[in-house]
Tab-separated table of C-alpha atoms and ligand atoms in Angstrom:
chain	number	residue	atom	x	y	z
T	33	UNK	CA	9.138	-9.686	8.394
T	34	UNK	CA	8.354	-9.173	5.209
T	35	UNK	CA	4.742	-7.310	4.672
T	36	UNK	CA	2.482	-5.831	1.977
T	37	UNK	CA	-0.599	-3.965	2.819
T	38	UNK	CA	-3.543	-3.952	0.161
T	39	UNK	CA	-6.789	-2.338	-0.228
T	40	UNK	CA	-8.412	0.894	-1.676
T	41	UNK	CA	-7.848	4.733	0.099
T	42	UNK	CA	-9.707	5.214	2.895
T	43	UNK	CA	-9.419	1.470	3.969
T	44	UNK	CA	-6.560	2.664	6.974
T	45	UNK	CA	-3.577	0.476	5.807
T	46	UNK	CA	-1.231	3.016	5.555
T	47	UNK	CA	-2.244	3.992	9.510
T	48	UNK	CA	-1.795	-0.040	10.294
T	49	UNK	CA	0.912	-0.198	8.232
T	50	UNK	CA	2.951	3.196	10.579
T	51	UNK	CA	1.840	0.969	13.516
T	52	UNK	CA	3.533	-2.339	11.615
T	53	UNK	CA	6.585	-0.554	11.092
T	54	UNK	CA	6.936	0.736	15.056
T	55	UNK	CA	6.093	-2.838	16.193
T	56	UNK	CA	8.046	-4.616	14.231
T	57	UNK	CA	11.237	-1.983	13.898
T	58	UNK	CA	11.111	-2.148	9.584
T	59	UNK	CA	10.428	0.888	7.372
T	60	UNK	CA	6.834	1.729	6.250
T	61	UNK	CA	7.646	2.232	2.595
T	62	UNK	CA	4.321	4.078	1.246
T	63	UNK	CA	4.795	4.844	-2.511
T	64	UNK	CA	2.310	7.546	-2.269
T	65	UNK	CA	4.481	9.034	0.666
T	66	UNK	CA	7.570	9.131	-1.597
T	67	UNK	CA	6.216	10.649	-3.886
T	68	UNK	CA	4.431	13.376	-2.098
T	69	UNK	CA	7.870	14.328	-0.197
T	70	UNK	CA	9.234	14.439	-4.082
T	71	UNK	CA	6.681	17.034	-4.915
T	72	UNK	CA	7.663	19.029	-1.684
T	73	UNK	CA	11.417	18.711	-1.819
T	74	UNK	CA	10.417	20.296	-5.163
T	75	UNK	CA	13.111	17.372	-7.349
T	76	UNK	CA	12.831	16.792	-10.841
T	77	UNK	CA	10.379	13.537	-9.664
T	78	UNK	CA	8.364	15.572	-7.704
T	79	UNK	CA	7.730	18.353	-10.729
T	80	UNK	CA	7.258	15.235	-12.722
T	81	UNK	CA	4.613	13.379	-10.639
T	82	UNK	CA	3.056	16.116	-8.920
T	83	UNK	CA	-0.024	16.443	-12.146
T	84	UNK	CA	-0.228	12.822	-11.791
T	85	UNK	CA	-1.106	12.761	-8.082
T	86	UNK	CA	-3.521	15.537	-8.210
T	87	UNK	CA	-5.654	14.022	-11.019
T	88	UNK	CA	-5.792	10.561	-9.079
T	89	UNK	CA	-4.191	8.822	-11.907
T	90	UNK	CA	-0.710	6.246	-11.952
T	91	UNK	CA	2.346	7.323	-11.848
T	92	UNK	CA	4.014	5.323	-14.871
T	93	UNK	CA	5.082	2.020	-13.871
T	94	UNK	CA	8.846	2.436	-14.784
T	95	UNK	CA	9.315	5.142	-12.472
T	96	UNK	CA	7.306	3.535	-9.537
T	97	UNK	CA	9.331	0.426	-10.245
T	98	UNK	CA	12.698	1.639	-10.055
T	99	UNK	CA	11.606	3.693	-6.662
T	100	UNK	CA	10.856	0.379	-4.653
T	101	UNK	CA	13.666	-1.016	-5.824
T	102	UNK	CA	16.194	1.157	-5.050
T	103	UNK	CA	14.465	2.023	-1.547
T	104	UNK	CA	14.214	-1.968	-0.897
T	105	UNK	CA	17.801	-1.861	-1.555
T	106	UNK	CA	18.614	0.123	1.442
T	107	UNK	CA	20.245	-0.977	4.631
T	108	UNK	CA	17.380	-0.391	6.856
T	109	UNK	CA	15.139	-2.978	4.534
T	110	UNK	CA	17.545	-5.430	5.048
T	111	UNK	CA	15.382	-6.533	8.329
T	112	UNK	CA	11.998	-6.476	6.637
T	113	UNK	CA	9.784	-3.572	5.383
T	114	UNK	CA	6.090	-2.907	5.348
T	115	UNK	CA	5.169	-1.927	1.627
T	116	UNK	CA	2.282	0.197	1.380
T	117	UNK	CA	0.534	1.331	-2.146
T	118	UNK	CA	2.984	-1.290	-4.136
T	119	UNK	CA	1.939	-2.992	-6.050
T	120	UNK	CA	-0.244	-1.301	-7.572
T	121	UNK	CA	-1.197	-3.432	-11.008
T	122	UNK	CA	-0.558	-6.797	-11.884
T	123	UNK	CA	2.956	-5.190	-14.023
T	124	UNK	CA	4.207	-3.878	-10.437
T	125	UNK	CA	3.589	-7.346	-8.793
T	126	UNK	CA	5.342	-8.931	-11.005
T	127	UNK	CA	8.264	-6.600	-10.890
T	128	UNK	CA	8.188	-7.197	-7.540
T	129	UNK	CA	8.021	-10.847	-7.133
T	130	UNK	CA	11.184	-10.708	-9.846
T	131	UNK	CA	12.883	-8.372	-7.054
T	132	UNK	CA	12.196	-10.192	-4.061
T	133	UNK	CA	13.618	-13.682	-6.172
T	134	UNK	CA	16.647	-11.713	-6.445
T	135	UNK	CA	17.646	-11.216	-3.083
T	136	UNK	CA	16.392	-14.288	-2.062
T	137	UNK	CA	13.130	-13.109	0.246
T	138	UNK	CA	9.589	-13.562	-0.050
T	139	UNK	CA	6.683	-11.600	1.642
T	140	UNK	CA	5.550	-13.283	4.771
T	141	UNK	CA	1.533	-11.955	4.102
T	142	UNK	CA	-0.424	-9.908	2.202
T	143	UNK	CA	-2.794	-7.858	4.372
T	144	UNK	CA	-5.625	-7.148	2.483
T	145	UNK	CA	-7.959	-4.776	3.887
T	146	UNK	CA	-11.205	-5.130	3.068
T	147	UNK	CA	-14.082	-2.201	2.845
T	148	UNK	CA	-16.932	-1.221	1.027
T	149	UNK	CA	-16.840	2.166	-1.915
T	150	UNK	CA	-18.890	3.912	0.127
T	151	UNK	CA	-17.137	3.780	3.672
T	152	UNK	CA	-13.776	4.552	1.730
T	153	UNK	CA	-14.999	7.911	-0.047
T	154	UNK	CA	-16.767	8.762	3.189
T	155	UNK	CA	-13.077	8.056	5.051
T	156	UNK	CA	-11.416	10.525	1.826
T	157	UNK	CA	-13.796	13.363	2.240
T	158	UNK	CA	-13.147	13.879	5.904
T	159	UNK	CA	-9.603	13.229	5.321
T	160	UNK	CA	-9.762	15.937	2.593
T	161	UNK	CA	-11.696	18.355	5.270
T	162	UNK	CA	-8.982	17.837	7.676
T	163	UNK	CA	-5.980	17.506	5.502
T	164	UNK	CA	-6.865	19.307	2.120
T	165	UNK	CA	-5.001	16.561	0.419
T	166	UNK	CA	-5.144	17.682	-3.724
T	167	UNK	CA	-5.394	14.575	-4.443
T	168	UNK	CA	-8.908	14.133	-2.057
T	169	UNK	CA	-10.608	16.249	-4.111
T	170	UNK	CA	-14.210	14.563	-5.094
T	171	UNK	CA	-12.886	13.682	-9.496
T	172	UNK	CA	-10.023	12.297	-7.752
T	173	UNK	CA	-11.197	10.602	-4.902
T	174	UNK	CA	-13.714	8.725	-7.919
T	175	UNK	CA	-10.978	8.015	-10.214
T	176	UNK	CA	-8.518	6.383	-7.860
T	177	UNK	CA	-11.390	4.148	-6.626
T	178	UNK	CA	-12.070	3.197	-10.308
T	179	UNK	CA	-8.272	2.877	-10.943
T	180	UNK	CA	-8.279	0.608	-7.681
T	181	UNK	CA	-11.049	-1.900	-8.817
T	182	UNK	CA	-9.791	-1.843	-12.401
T	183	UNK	CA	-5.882	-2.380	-11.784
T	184	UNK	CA	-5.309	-3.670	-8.209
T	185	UNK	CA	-7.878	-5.870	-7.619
T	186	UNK	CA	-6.634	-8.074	-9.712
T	187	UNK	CA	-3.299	-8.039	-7.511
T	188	UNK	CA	-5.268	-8.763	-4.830
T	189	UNK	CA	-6.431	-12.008	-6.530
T	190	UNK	CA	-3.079	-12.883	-7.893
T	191	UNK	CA	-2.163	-13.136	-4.038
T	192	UNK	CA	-5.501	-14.735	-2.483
T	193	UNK	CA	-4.520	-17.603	-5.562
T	194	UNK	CA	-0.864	-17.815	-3.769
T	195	UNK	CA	-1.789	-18.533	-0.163
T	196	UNK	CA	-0.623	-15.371	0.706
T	197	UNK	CA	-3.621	-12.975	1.194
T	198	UNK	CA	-5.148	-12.276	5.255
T	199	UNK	CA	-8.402	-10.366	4.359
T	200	UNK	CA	-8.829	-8.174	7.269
T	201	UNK	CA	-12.395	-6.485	8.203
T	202	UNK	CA	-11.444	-2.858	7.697
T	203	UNK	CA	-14.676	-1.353	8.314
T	204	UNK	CA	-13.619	-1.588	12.269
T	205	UNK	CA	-12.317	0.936	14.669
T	206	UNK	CA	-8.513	1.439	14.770
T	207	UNK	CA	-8.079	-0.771	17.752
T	208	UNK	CA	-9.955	-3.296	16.638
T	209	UNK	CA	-8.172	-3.709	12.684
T	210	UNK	CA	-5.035	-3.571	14.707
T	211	UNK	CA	-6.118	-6.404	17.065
T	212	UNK	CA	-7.014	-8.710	13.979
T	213	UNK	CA	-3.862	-8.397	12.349
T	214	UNK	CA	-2.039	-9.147	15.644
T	215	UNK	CA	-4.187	-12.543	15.449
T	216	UNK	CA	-3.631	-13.410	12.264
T	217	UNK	CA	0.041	-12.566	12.493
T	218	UNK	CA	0.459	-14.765	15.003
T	219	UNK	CA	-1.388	-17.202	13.327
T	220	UNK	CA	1.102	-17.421	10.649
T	221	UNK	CA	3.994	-17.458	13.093
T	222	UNK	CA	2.314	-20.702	14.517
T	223	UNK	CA	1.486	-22.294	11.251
T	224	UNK	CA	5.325	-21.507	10.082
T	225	UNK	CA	6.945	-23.240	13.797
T	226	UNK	CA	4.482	-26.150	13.249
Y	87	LIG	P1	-1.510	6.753	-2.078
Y	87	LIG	O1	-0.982	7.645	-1.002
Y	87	LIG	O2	-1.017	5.343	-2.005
Y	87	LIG	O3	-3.002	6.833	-2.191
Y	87	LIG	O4	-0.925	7.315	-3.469
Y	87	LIG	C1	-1.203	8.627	-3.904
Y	87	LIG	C2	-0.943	8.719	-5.403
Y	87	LIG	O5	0.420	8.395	-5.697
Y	87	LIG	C3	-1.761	7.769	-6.264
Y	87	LIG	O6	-3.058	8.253	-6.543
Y	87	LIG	C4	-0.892	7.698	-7.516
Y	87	LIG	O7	-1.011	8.870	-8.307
Y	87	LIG	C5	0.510	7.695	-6.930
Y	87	LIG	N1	0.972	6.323	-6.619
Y	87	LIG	C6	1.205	5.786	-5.387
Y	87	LIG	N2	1.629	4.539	-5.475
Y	87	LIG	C7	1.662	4.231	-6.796
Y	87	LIG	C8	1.995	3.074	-7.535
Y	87	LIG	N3	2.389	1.942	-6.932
Y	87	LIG	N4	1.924	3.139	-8.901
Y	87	LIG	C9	1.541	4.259	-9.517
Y	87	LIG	N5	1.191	5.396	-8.878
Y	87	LIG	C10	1.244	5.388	-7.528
């Protein structure tokens, strides 16, 4: 199973995409994640990205590229993976689509999780109360929103053109976002035995 999740911060797909993962047995691979262990293991990425992340800006595309693919390229991908934060412009998707050609796969759906600006920032600032992320911090918080409508939503049209994209109502409890994508998931499962 081959997965993407898409939406702003604060729209719970990485939390639906940890649950993916442990349902389905494939690695959450969460961009963002990667590159905030970077910054604590201290590497030379970490000390390179770690400015990046805490003004809310992108991490240059070359980097973020060669990231996925080397992590796709592990053995524990080889069942499926849930890809969460990637991609994150229409350069990344296509990057990606040329990767998946490669190896022969293609992404079974593109969760896209929908939500309004103001329920995500509310979601960010208690996040940022309970987690002290740097990169929660109000300037941020604004400019990754404005990054998000400027540079991803486009993705996410690139994919609803394809077929691909499952809006999901994200404005729901956990349960309930959870119990959607079960139903549409199995939706697709029917749709792909009939
Ligand atoms: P996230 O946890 O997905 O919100 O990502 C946190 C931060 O990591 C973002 O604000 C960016 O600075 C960086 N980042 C994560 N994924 C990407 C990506 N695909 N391209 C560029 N930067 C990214």
């Amino acid at each position: 199973m081959n997965l993407l999740v898409l939406g702003p911060q604060g729209s719970g797909k990485g939390t639906q995409a940890t649950r993916l993962s442990e349902a389905y047995g494939i690695p959450h691979v969460s961009t963002g994640e990667m590159f905030r262990s970077a910054i604590e293991a201290g590497t030379e990425l970490g000390r390179r990205v770690e400015p990046i992340l805490a003004s809310g800006e992108l991490v240059p595309d070359d980097l973020t590229i060669q990231l996925i693919r080397e992590r796709l390229a592990e053995s524990d991908a080889e069942r499926g993976f849930v890809l969460d934060g990637f991609p994150r412009n229409l350069a990344q998707a296509g990057a990606l689509d040329a990767m998946l050609a490669e190896i022969d796969r293609g992404l079974d759906a593109v969760l896209f999780f929908d939500i309004s600006d103001d329920v995500a920032v509310e979601r960010l600032q208690g996040r940022a109360r309970r987690e002290g992320r740097e990169d929660d911090a109000p300037e941020a918080i604004a400019r990754r929103l404005e990054l998000y409508h400027a540079q991803t939503e486009p993705v996410v049209e690139r994919y609803r053109a394809s077929g691909k994209l499952v809006p999901i109502h994200a404005e729901r409890t956990i349960g309930q976002v959870a119990g959607e994508i079960v139903e549409a998931l199995e939706l697709l499962d029917e749709e792909a035995i009939a």
